[in-house]
PDB file of C-alpha atoms in Angstrom:
ATOM      1  CA  ASP A   1      -0.153  -0.173   0.083  1.00  0.00           C
ATOM      2  CA  ILE A   2       1.137   3.832  -0.638  1.00  0.00           C
ATOM      3  CA  GLN A   3       1.725   5.650   2.351  1.00  0.00           C
ATOM      4  CA  LEU A   4       1.379   9.472   2.277  1.00  0.00           C
ATOM      5  CA  THR A   5       3.760  11.351   4.529  1.00  0.00           C
ATOM      6  CA  GLN A   6       2.622  14.800   5.313  1.00  0.00           C
ATOM      7  CA  SER A   7       4.847  17.722   6.882  1.00  0.00           C
ATOM      8  CA  PRO A   8       4.642  19.597   9.097  1.00  0.00           C
ATOM      9  CA  SER A   9       2.053  18.025  11.390  1.00  0.00           C
ATOM     10  CA  THR A  10       1.215  21.183  12.892  1.00  0.00           C
ATOM     11  CA  LEU A  11       2.035  24.718  11.388  1.00  0.00           C
ATOM     12  CA  SER A  12       1.681  27.948  12.896  1.00  0.00           C
ATOM     13  CA  ALA A  13       0.838  31.192  10.799  1.00  0.00           C
ATOM     14  CA  SER A  14      -0.917  34.294  10.865  1.00  0.00           C
ATOM     15  CA  VAL A  15      -3.275  35.907   8.558  1.00  0.00           C
ATOM     16  CA  GLY A  16      -1.722  37.181   5.771  1.00  0.00           C
ATOM     17  CA  ASP A  17       1.080  34.438   5.471  1.00  0.00           C
ATOM     18  CA  ARG A  18       2.192  32.396   2.673  1.00  0.00           C
ATOM     19  CA  VAL A  19       2.166  28.881   4.003  1.00  0.00           C
ATOM     20  CA  THR A  20       3.375  25.728   2.159  1.00  0.00           C
ATOM     21  CA  ILE A  21       2.130  21.883   3.143  1.00  0.00           C
ATOM     22  CA  SER A  22       4.216  19.212   2.039  1.00  0.00           C
ATOM     23  CA  CYS A  23       2.798  15.480   0.954  1.00  0.00           C
ATOM     24  CA  ARG A  24       5.088  12.193  -0.035  1.00  0.00           C
ATOM     25  CA  ALA A  25       4.312   9.369  -1.434  1.00  0.00           C
ATOM     26  CA  SER A  26       6.033   6.077  -0.865  1.00  0.00           C
ATOM     27  CA  GLU A  27       5.649   5.296  -4.477  1.00  0.00           C
ATOM     28  CA  ALA A  28       5.251   7.425  -7.711  1.00  0.00           C
ATOM     29  CA  ILE A  29       1.338   8.225  -8.515  1.00  0.00           C
ATOM     30  CA  SER A  30       1.755  10.598 -11.316  1.00  0.00           C
ATOM     31  CA  LYS A  31      -0.314  13.580 -10.475  1.00  0.00           C
ATOM     32  CA  TRP A  32      -3.150  11.566  -8.679  1.00  0.00           C
ATOM     33  CA  VAL A  33      -3.655  13.289  -5.299  1.00  0.00           C
ATOM     34  CA  ALA A  34      -6.344  15.200  -4.004  1.00  0.00           C
ATOM     35  CA  TRP A  35      -6.213  18.012  -1.071  1.00  0.00           C
ATOM     36  CA  TYR A  36      -9.012  18.037   1.621  1.00  0.00           C
ATOM     37  CA  GLN A  37      -9.570  20.777   4.085  1.00  0.00           C
ATOM     38  CA  GLN A  38     -11.297  19.870   7.682  1.00  0.00           C
ATOM     39  CA  LYS A  39     -12.640  21.696  10.207  1.00  0.00           C
ATOM     40  CA  PRO A  40     -13.450  20.500  13.921  1.00  0.00           C
ATOM     41  CA  GLY A  41     -16.707  18.400  13.561  1.00  0.00           C
ATOM     42  CA  LYS A  42     -16.904  18.634  10.083  1.00  0.00           C
ATOM     43  CA  ALA A  43     -16.636  16.263   7.125  1.00  0.00           C
ATOM     44  CA  PRO A  44     -13.381  16.956   4.862  1.00  0.00           C
ATOM     45  CA  SER A  45     -13.807  19.341   1.981  1.00  0.00           C
ATOM     46  CA  LEU A  46     -12.277  18.872  -1.342  1.00  0.00           C
ATOM     47  CA  LEU A  47     -10.174  21.472  -2.333  1.00  0.00           C
ATOM     48  CA  ILE A  48      -7.580  20.246  -5.226  1.00  0.00           C
ATOM     49  CA  TYR A  49      -7.623  17.134  -7.517  1.00  0.00           C
ATOM     50  CA  ALA A  50      -5.309  15.923  -9.786  1.00  0.00           C
ATOM     51  CA  ALA A  51      -2.561  17.518  -7.849  1.00  0.00           C
ATOM     52  CA  SER A  52      -3.417  21.158  -9.161  1.00  0.00           C
ATOM     53  CA  THR A  53      -6.910  21.264 -10.269  1.00  0.00           C
ATOM     54  CA  LEU A  54      -8.751  23.627  -8.061  1.00  0.00           C
ATOM     55  CA  GLU A  55     -12.542  22.231  -7.088  1.00  0.00           C
ATOM     56  CA  SER A  56     -15.495  24.424  -8.234  1.00  0.00           C
ATOM     57  CA  GLY A  57     -16.088  27.489  -5.479  1.00  0.00           C
ATOM     58  CA  VAL A  58     -12.656  27.108  -3.581  1.00  0.00           C
ATOM     59  CA  PRO A  59     -10.416  30.262  -3.475  1.00  0.00           C
ATOM     60  CA  SER A  60      -7.639  31.005  -6.140  1.00  0.00           C
ATOM     61  CA  ARG A  61      -5.237  31.404  -2.716  1.00  0.00           C
ATOM     62  CA  PHE A  62      -5.059  27.138  -2.802  1.00  0.00           C
ATOM     63  CA  ILE A  63      -2.418  25.896  -4.959  1.00  0.00           C
ATOM     64  CA  GLY A  64      -1.574  22.867  -5.536  1.00  0.00           C
ATOM     65  CA  SER A  65       1.340  21.318  -7.153  1.00  0.00           C
ATOM     66  CA  GLY A  66       3.689  18.227  -7.785  1.00  0.00           C
ATOM     67  CA  SER A  67       4.043  14.872  -9.376  1.00  0.00           C
ATOM     68  CA  GLY A  68       5.572  11.738  -8.985  1.00  0.00           C
ATOM     69  CA  THR A  69       6.132  11.459  -5.217  1.00  0.00           C
ATOM     70  CA  ASP A  70       6.407  15.161  -3.966  1.00  0.00           C
ATOM     71  CA  PHE A  71       3.165  17.152  -3.798  1.00  0.00           C
ATOM     72  CA  THR A  72       2.974  20.558  -1.995  1.00  0.00           C
ATOM     73  CA  LEU A  73      -0.368  22.531  -1.106  1.00  0.00           C
ATOM     74  CA  THR A  74       0.088  26.235  -0.907  1.00  0.00           C
ATOM     75  CA  ILE A  75      -2.075  29.135   0.683  1.00  0.00           C
ATOM     76  CA  SER A  76      -0.738  32.233  -0.979  1.00  0.00           C
ATOM     77  CA  SER A  77      -2.367  34.672   1.842  1.00  0.00           C
ATOM     78  CA  LEU A  78      -3.780  33.104   4.966  1.00  0.00           C
ATOM     79  CA  GLN A  79      -7.397  34.299   5.838  1.00  0.00           C
ATOM     80  CA  SER A  80      -9.124  33.275   9.225  1.00  0.00           C
ATOM     81  CA  ASP A  81     -11.361  30.851   7.744  1.00  0.00           C
ATOM     82  CA  ASP A  82      -8.384  28.789   6.639  1.00  0.00           C
ATOM     83  CA  PHE A  83      -7.000  27.476   9.824  1.00  0.00           C
ATOM     84  CA  ALA A  84      -8.137  24.226   9.789  1.00  0.00           C
ATOM     85  CA  THR A  85      -6.461  20.911   9.380  1.00  0.00           C
ATOM     86  CA  TYR A  86      -5.364  19.391   5.918  1.00  0.00           C
ATOM     87  CA  TYR A  87      -5.112  16.036   4.263  1.00  0.00           C
ATOM     88  CA  CYS A  88      -3.878  14.725   1.107  1.00  0.00           C
ATOM     89  CA  GLN A  89      -5.006  11.678  -0.618  1.00  0.00           C
ATOM     90  CA  GLN A  90      -3.647   9.527  -3.222  1.00  0.00           C
ATOM     91  CA  TYR A  91      -5.817   7.818  -5.968  1.00  0.00           C
ATOM     92  CA  GLY A  92      -2.805   6.660  -8.165  1.00  0.00           C
ATOM     93  CA  ALA A  93      -3.058   2.965  -6.453  1.00  0.00           C
ATOM     94  CA  PHE A  94      -5.234   0.815  -4.912  1.00  0.00           C
ATOM     95  CA  PRO A  95      -6.356   0.972  -2.011  1.00  0.00           C
ATOM     96  CA  TYR A  96      -6.574   4.590  -2.101  1.00  0.00           C
ATOM     97  CA  SER A  97      -4.922   6.277   1.149  1.00  0.00           C
ATOM     98  CA  PHE A  98      -4.658   9.652   2.678  1.00  0.00           C
ATOM     99  CA  GLY A  99      -1.775  11.539   5.091  1.00  0.00           C
ATOM    100  CA  LEU A 100      -2.435  12.013   8.809  1.00  0.00           C
ATOM    101  CA  GLY A 101      -2.763  15.873   8.208  1.00  0.00           C
ATOM    102  CA  THR A 102      -1.256  19.029   8.857  1.00  0.00           C
ATOM    103  CA  LYS A 103      -3.131  21.418  11.315  1.00  0.00           C
ATOM    104  CA  LEU A 104      -2.774  25.059  10.559  1.00  0.00           C
ATOM    105  CA  ASP A 105      -3.571  27.224  13.544  1.00  0.00           C
ATOM    106  CA  ILE A 106      -2.939  30.524  14.515  1.00  0.00           C
TER     107      ILE A 106
ATOM    108  CA  GLN B   1     -26.878  15.571   0.249  1.00  0.00           C
ATOM    109  CA  LEU B   2     -25.707  12.672   1.967  1.00  0.00           C
ATOM    110  CA  GLN B   3     -26.839  11.335   5.667  1.00  0.00           C
ATOM    111  CA  GLU B   4     -25.348   8.972   7.795  1.00  0.00           C
ATOM    112  CA  SER B   5     -27.444   6.918  10.431  1.00  0.00           C
ATOM    113  CA  GLY B   6     -27.115   4.132  12.677  1.00  0.00           C
ATOM    114  CA  PRO B   7     -26.074   2.624  16.343  1.00  0.00           C
ATOM    115  CA  GLY B   8     -23.512   5.154  18.108  1.00  0.00           C
ATOM    116  CA  LEU B   9     -22.637   2.757  20.357  1.00  0.00           C
ATOM    117  CA  VAL B  10     -21.500  -1.092  19.298  1.00  0.00           C
ATOM    118  CA  THR B  11     -20.503  -4.204  21.657  1.00  0.00           C
ATOM    119  CA  PRO B  12     -17.005  -5.590  20.738  1.00  0.00           C
ATOM    120  CA  SER B  13     -17.132  -8.484  18.460  1.00  0.00           C
ATOM    121  CA  GLU B  14     -20.591  -7.618  16.906  1.00  0.00           C
ATOM    122  CA  THR B  15     -21.381  -6.060  13.725  1.00  0.00           C
ATOM    123  CA  LEU B  16     -21.771  -2.189  12.773  1.00  0.00           C
ATOM    124  CA  ALA B  17     -24.463  -1.622  10.612  1.00  0.00           C
ATOM    125  CA  LEU B  18     -24.690   1.928   9.246  1.00  0.00           C
ATOM    126  CA  THR B  19     -27.082   3.642   6.295  1.00  0.00           C
ATOM    127  CA  CYS B  20     -26.262   6.405   3.949  1.00  0.00           C
ATOM    128  CA  THR B  21     -29.374   7.999   2.549  1.00  0.00           C
ATOM    129  CA  VAL B  22     -28.864  10.140  -0.478  1.00  0.00           C
ATOM    130  CA  SER B  23     -30.675  13.027  -1.749  1.00  0.00           C
ATOM    131  CA  GLY B  24     -30.409  15.502  -4.160  1.00  0.00           C
ATOM    132  CA  ALA B  25     -29.520  13.368  -6.906  1.00  0.00           C
ATOM    133  CA  PRO B  26     -30.164   9.883  -7.899  1.00  0.00           C
ATOM    134  CA  ILE B  27     -28.371   7.232  -6.431  1.00  0.00           C
ATOM    135  CA  THR B  28     -29.008   5.560  -9.698  1.00  0.00           C
ATOM    136  CA  ASN B  29     -26.850   8.045 -11.273  1.00  0.00           C
ATOM    137  CA  ASP B  30     -24.483   5.961 -13.767  1.00  0.00           C
ATOM    138  CA  ASN B  31     -21.687   8.891 -13.082  1.00  0.00           C
ATOM    139  CA  PHE B  32     -21.228   8.051  -9.575  1.00  0.00           C
ATOM    140  CA  HIS B  33     -20.037   5.694  -6.866  1.00  0.00           C
ATOM    141  CA  TRP B  34     -20.868   5.724  -3.230  1.00  0.00           C
ATOM    142  CA  VAL B  35     -18.076   5.340  -0.934  1.00  0.00           C
ATOM    143  CA  TRP B  36     -17.465   4.625   3.232  1.00  0.00           C
ATOM    144  CA  ILE B  37     -14.537   6.588   4.655  1.00  0.00           C
ATOM    145  CA  ARG B  38     -13.735   6.503   8.354  1.00  0.00           C
ATOM    146  CA  GLN B  39     -11.358   8.563  10.458  1.00  0.00           C
ATOM    147  CA  THR B  40     -10.223   6.838  13.618  1.00  0.00           C
ATOM    148  CA  PRO B  41      -7.637   8.117  16.353  1.00  0.00           C
ATOM    149  CA  GLY B  42      -5.252   5.234  15.482  1.00  0.00           C
ATOM    150  CA  LYS B  43      -4.855   5.019  11.898  1.00  0.00           C
ATOM    151  CA  GLY B  44      -6.803   8.824  10.315  1.00  0.00           C
ATOM    152  CA  LEU B  45      -8.613   8.758   7.394  1.00  0.00           C
ATOM    153  CA  GLU B  46      -9.173   5.383   5.563  1.00  0.00           C
ATOM    154  CA  TRP B  47     -11.142   4.725   2.590  1.00  0.00           C
ATOM    155  CA  ILE B  48     -13.175   1.383   3.783  1.00  0.00           C
ATOM    156  CA  GLY B  49     -14.509   0.545   0.036  1.00  0.00           C
ATOM    157  CA  SER B  50     -17.261   1.640  -2.436  1.00  0.00           C
ATOM    158  CA  ILE B  51     -20.195   0.516  -4.306  1.00  0.00           C
ATOM    159  CA  TYR B  52     -22.256   1.262  -7.549  1.00  0.00           C
ATOM    160  CA  TYR B  53     -26.000   1.689  -8.093  1.00  0.00           C
ATOM    161  CA  SER B  54     -25.513  -1.762 -10.010  1.00  0.00           C
ATOM    162  CA  GLY B  55     -24.547  -3.350  -6.592  1.00  0.00           C
ATOM    163  CA  SER B  56     -20.734  -3.996  -7.711  1.00  0.00           C
ATOM    164  CA  ALA B  57     -18.964  -3.385  -4.621  1.00  0.00           C
ATOM    165  CA  SER B  58     -15.173  -2.957  -3.869  1.00  0.00           C
ATOM    166  CA  TYR B  59     -13.371  -3.477  -0.492  1.00  0.00           C
ATOM    167  CA  SER B  60     -10.266  -2.059   0.625  1.00  0.00           C
ATOM    168  CA  PRO B  61      -7.995  -5.359   1.776  1.00  0.00           C
ATOM    169  CA  SER B  62      -7.741  -3.877   5.199  1.00  0.00           C
ATOM    170  CA  PHE B  63     -11.480  -4.817   5.666  1.00  0.00           C
ATOM    171  CA  ARG B  64     -11.895  -7.712   3.459  1.00  0.00           C
ATOM    172  CA  GLY B  65     -13.778 -10.726   5.122  1.00  0.00           C
ATOM    173  CA  ARG B  66     -15.735  -8.607   8.096  1.00  0.00           C
ATOM    174  CA  LEU B  67     -17.392  -6.242   5.471  1.00  0.00           C
ATOM    175  CA  THR B  68     -20.206  -5.828   3.244  1.00  0.00           C
ATOM    176  CA  ILE B  69     -21.446  -2.780   1.232  1.00  0.00           C
ATOM    177  CA  LEU B  70     -25.013  -2.656   0.007  1.00  0.00           C
ATOM    178  CA  VAL B  71     -27.212  -0.579  -1.941  1.00  0.00           C
ATOM    179  CA  ASP B  72     -30.894  -0.056  -2.271  1.00  0.00           C
ATOM    180  CA  THR B  73     -31.573   2.194  -4.905  1.00  0.00           C
ATOM    181  CA  SER B  74     -35.633   2.160  -3.964  1.00  0.00           C
ATOM    182  CA  LYS B  75     -34.705   3.573  -0.719  1.00  0.00           C
ATOM    183  CA  ARG B  76     -31.974   5.648  -2.245  1.00  0.00           C
ATOM    184  CA  GLN B  77     -29.841   4.305   0.320  1.00  0.00           C
ATOM    185  CA  PHE B  78     -26.185   2.605   0.704  1.00  0.00           C
ATOM    186  CA  PHE B  79     -25.003   0.166   3.788  1.00  0.00           C
ATOM    187  CA  LEU B  80     -22.163  -0.529   5.421  1.00  0.00           C
ATOM    188  CA  ARG B  81     -21.789  -3.765   7.671  1.00  0.00           C
ATOM    189  CA  LEU B  82     -18.834  -4.302   9.521  1.00  0.00           C
ATOM    190  CA  GLY B  83     -18.090  -7.353  11.537  1.00  0.00           C
ATOM    191  CA  SER B  84     -15.934  -8.611  14.136  1.00  0.00           C
ATOM    192  CA  LEU B  85     -15.510  -5.286  15.806  1.00  0.00           C
ATOM    193  CA  SER B  86     -13.050  -4.107  18.356  1.00  0.00           C
ATOM    194  CA  ALA B  87     -11.967  -0.978  20.127  1.00  0.00           C
ATOM    195  CA  ALA B  88      -9.689   0.047  17.180  1.00  0.00           C
ATOM    196  CA  ASP B  89     -12.800   0.559  14.638  1.00  0.00           C
ATOM    197  CA  SER B  90     -14.397   3.183  17.022  1.00  0.00           C
ATOM    198  CA  GLY B  91     -14.334   6.700  15.000  1.00  0.00           C
ATOM    199  CA  VAL B  92     -16.307   8.677  12.784  1.00  0.00           C
ATOM    200  CA  TYR B  93     -18.048   7.117   9.760  1.00  0.00           C
ATOM    201  CA  PHE B  94     -18.507   9.088   6.625  1.00  0.00           C
ATOM    202  CA  CYS B  95     -20.389   8.390   3.556  1.00  0.00           C
ATOM    203  CA  ALA B  96     -19.298  10.227   0.327  1.00  0.00           C
ATOM    204  CA  ARG B  97     -19.515  10.243  -3.402  1.00  0.00           C
ATOM    205  CA  ARG B  98     -16.806   9.871  -5.982  1.00  0.00           C
ATOM    206  CA  ALA B  99     -16.414  12.565  -8.009  1.00  0.00           C
ATOM    207  CA  GLY B 100     -17.614  10.923 -11.254  1.00  0.00           C
ATOM    208  CA  VAL B 101     -16.886   7.750 -13.196  1.00  0.00           C
ATOM    209  CA  THR B 102     -14.387   9.207 -15.269  1.00  0.00           C
ATOM    210  CA  ALA B 103     -12.780  11.237 -12.580  1.00  0.00           C
ATOM    211  CA  GLY B 104     -10.244   9.828 -10.319  1.00  0.00           C
ATOM    212  CA  TRP B 105     -11.101   8.282  -6.955  1.00  0.00           C
ATOM    213  CA  TYR B 106     -11.463  11.451  -5.278  1.00  0.00           C
ATOM    214  CA  PHE B 107     -14.309  12.736  -3.138  1.00  0.00           C
ATOM    215  CA  ASP B 108     -16.414  15.596  -3.285  1.00  0.00           C
ATOM    216  CA  VAL B 109     -19.477  15.579  -1.795  1.00  0.00           C
ATOM    217  CA  TRP B 110     -19.361  14.078   2.042  1.00  0.00           C
ATOM    218  CA  GLY B 111     -22.042  13.471   4.632  1.00  0.00           C
ATOM    219  CA  ARG B 112     -21.682  15.038   8.118  1.00  0.00           C
ATOM    220  CA  GLY B 113     -20.490  11.568   9.811  1.00  0.00           C
ATOM    221  CA  ALA B 114     -21.408   9.195  12.220  1.00  0.00           C
ATOM    222  CA  LEU B 115     -19.860   8.602  15.565  1.00  0.00           C
ATOM    223  CA  VAL B 116     -19.268   4.892  16.354  1.00  0.00           C
ATOM    224  CA  THR B 117     -17.920   3.610  19.956  1.00  0.00           C
ATOM    225  CA  VAL B 118     -16.855   0.104  20.266  1.00  0.00           C
ATOM    226  CA  SER B 119     -17.408  -0.836  23.865  1.00  0.00           C
ATOM    227  CA  SER B 120     -18.996  -2.986  26.330  1.00  0.00           C
TER     228      SER B 120
END
């Protein structure tokens, strides 16, 4: 099974900051990575798929990149609503798997 | 929209039965697969399995042997049955939708989640 390692596990930042979250896969998965945002007590919400394609309705400050084994999620200018936990997910190989998450806090 | 329902407390070694009710789009829409995902303290988010409206199901190897996913199109519902429960199965169970049969296996619509505790 493919393992996804996210770093850092926790990230402290301020409104207006540019932040980057890393997701490394244990095997190459082309561009088949999605990113989700989860707030406490809520379900994850899809942000990005195919490594860099923004889901409809998601603000353009969320930017995904990468291919192969290394992927990043960048938030170009943090807003107060962005403080949450972020997960990467691979769908390049069965069974599909998720990273353990990066908690973004103030 | 998706809505999970089921018991919040299950006894160890027993079987968990959860229902997901689909509204706003036909469960028979041939564009979609319907999925179960869970979130546990021990393993985080895990894809459990999926089902198509035809009844064709796919299961994660981690759960094979104790997992069944079914669909009832007349009720617009699909179901999870997970047996031989232990405390490690405690967590939040989500139903979700694969974004489309031509899309990859990522999930664009989620239910709110059902909290399940396995305890005697």
